[in-house]
mmCIF file of C-alpha atoms in Angstrom:
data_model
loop_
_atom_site.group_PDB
_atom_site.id
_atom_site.type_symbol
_atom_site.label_atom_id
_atom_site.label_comp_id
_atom_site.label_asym_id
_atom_site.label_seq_id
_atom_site.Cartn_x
_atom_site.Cartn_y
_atom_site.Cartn_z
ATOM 1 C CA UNK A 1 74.778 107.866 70.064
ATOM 2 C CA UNK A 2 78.315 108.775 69.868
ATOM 3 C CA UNK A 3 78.957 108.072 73.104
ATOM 4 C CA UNK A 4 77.151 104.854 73.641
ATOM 5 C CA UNK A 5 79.319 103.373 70.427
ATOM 6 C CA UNK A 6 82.952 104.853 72.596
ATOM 7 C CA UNK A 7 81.629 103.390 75.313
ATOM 8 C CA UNK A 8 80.890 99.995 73.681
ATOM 9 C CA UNK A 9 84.133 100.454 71.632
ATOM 10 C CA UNK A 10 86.005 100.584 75.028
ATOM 11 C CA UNK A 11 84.315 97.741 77.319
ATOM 12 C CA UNK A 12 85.103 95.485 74.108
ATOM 13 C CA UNK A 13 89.173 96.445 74.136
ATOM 14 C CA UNK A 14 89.103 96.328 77.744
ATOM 15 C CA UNK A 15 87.723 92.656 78.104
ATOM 16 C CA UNK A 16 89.684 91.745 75.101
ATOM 17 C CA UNK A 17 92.969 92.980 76.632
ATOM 18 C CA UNK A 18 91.508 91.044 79.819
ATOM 19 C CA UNK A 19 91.128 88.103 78.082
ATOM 20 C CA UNK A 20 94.452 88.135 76.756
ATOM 21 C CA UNK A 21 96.545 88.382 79.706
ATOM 22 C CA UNK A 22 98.700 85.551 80.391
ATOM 23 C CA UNK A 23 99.269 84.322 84.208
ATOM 24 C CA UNK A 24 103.004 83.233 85.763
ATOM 25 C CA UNK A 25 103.120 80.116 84.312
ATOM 26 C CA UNK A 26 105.783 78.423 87.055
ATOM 27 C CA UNK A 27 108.686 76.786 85.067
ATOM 28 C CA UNK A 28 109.872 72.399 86.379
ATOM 29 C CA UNK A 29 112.381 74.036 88.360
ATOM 30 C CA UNK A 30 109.672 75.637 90.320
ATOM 31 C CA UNK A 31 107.112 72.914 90.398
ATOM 32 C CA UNK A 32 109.190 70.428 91.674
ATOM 33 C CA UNK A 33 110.999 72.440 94.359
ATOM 34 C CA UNK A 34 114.535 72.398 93.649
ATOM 35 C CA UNK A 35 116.166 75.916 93.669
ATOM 36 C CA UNK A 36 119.447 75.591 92.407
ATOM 37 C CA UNK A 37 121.371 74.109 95.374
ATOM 38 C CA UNK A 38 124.563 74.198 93.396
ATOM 39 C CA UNK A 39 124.555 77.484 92.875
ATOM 40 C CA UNK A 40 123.970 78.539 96.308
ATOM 41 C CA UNK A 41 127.624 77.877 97.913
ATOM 42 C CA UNK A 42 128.554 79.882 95.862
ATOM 43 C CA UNK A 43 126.836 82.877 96.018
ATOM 44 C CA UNK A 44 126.216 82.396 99.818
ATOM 45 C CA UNK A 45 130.376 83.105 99.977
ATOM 46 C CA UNK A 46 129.840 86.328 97.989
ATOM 47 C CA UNK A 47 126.607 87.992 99.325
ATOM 48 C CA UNK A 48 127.822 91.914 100.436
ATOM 49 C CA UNK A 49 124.215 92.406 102.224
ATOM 50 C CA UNK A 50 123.459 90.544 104.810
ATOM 51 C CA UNK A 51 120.641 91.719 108.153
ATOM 52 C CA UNK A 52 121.393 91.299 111.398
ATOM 53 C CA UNK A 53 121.390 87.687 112.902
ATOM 54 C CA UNK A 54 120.653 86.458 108.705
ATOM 55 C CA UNK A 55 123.171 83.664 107.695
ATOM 56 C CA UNK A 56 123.429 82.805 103.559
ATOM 57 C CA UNK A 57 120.342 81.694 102.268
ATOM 58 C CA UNK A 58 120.071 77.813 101.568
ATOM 59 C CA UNK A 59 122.802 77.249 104.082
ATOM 60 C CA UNK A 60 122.198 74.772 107.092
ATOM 61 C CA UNK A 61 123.581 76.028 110.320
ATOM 62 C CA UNK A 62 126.890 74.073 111.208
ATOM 63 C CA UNK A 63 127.969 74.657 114.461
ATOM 64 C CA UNK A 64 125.964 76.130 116.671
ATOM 65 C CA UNK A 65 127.139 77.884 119.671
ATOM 66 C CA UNK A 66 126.080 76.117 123.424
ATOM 67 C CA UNK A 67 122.479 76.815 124.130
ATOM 68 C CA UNK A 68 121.661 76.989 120.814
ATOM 69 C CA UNK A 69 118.906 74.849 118.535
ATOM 70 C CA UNK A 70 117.188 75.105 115.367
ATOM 71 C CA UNK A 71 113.806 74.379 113.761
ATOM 72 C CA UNK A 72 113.254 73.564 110.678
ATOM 73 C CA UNK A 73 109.420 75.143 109.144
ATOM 74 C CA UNK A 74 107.489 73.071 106.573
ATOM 75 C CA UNK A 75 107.613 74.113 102.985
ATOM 76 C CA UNK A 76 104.946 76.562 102.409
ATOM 77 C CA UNK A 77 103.295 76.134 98.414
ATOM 78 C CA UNK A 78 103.060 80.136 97.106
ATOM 79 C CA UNK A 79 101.791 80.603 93.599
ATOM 80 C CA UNK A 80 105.096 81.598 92.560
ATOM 81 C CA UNK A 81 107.190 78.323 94.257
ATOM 82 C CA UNK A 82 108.001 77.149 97.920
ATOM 83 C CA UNK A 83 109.032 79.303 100.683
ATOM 84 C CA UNK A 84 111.185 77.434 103.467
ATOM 85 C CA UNK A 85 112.626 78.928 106.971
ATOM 86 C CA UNK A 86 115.138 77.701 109.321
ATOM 87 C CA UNK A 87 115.747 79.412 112.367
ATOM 88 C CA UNK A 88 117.969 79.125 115.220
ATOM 89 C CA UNK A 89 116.890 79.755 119.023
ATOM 90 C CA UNK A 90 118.923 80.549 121.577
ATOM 91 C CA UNK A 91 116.939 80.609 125.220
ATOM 92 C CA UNK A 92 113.554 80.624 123.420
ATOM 93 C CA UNK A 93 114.566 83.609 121.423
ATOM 94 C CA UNK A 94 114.877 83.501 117.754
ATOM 95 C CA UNK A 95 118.749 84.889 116.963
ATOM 96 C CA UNK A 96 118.880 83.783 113.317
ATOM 97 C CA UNK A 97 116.840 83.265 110.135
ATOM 98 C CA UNK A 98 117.631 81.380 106.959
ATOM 99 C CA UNK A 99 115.739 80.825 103.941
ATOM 100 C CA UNK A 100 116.359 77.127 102.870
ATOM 101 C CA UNK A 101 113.782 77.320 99.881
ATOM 102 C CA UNK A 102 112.357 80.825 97.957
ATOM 103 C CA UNK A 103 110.741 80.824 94.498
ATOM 104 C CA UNK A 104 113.534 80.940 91.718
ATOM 105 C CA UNK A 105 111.673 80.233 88.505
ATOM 106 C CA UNK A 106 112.127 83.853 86.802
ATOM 107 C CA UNK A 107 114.255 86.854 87.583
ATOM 108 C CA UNK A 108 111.534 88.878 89.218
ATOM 109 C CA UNK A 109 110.805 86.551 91.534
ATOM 110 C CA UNK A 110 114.900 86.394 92.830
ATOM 111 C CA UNK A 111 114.490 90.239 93.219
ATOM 112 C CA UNK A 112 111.563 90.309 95.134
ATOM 113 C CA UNK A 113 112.921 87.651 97.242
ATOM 114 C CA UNK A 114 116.388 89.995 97.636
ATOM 115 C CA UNK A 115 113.955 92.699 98.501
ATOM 116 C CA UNK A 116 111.651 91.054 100.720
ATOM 117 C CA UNK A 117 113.677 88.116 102.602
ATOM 118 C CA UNK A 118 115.904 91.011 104.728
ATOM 119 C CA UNK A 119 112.796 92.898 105.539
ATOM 120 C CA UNK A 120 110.913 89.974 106.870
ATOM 121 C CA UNK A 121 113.517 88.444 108.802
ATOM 122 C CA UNK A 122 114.600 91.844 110.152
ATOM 123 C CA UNK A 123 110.894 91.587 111.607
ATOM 124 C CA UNK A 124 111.124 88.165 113.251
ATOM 125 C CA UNK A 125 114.088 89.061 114.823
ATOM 126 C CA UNK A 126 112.163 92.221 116.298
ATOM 127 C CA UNK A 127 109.177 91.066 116.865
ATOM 128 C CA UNK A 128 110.060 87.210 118.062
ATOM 129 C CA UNK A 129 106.996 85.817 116.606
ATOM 130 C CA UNK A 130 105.088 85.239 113.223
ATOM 131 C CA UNK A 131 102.842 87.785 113.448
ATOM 132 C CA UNK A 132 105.097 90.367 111.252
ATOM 133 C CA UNK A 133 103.512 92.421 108.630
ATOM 134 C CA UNK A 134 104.023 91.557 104.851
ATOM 135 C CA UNK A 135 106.185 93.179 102.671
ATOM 136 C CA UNK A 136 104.333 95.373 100.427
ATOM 137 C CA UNK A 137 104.843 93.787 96.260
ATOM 138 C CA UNK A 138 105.621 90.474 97.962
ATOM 139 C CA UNK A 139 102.276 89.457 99.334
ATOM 140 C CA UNK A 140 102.377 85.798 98.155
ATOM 141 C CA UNK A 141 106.351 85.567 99.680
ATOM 142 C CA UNK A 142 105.631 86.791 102.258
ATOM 143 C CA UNK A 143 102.527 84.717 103.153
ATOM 144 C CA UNK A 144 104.885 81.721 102.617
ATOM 145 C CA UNK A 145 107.593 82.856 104.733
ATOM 146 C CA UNK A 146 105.097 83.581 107.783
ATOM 147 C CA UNK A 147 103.278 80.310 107.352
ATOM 148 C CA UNK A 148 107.112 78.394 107.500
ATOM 149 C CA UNK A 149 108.109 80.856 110.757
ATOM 150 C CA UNK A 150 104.881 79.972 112.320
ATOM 151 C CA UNK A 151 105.029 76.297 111.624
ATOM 152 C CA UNK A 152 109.133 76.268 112.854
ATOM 153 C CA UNK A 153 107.568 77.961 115.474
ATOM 154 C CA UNK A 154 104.564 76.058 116.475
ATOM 155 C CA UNK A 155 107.513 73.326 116.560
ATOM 156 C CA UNK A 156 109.942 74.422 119.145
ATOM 157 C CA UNK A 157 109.667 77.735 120.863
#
């Protein structure tokens, strides 16, 4: 009998704590897609870590060197905000990757995107296509950012 009450005692403080747990709630800045443009010169001037063949994220490509094009991916909806990729080509070969648009709306999703972003793009540039493996704790980033390489992709190369 003891154990039948523990066990009852146990299912109801699980489902309760269940019950309780409260979803990421995305904040306006998130739902309607802005990302802090202003910011971005900024601290595109002062990033230390950058990958290979990376430029700044939220930076559109300048000049571009002869031979040279970019595409543009659609925005890609994640629970957690919109994931955009730009990418230049140079001879049907994708030489750089930039991330126009990541989700911004709390603090732990700007570190997963510090985390994640350099993996994945180190990836494209290896593998030259969208079918790159996810970054482990960034499942829903990642997602986005294949679904934006594969429709820049589907666009040009």
């Amino acid at each position: 009998m003891r154990r039948v009450i523990l066990a009852v005692t146990a299912t109801i403080a699980g489902l309760v704590a269940l019950l309780s747990f409260k979803s990421h709630s995305p904040t306006l800045a998130a739902a309607t897609g802005t990302t802090g443009g202003s910011s971005s010169s900024s601290s595109s001037s002062s990033s230390s870590s950058t990958v290979p063949g990376e430029f700044p994220t939220g930076s559109v490509v300048g000049k571009l060197a002869a031979g040279q094009s970019t595409l543009l991916g659609h925005v890609a909806n994640t629970v957690y905000g919109p994931v955009q990729v730009q990418l230049v080509v140079q001879d049907s070969k994708i030489v750089k990757v930039a991330i126009l648009e990541q989700p911004t709306s709390t603090i732990h999703d700007i570190q997963i995107g510090e985390f994640a972003f350099p993996r994945l793009i180190s990836e494209t540039l290896t593998a030259q296509t969208a079918k790159i493996d996810a970054v482990s704790g960034a499942s829903y980033t990642s997602e986005g950012y294949i679904a934006s390489l594969q429709s820049a992709l589907d666009h040009g190369i």
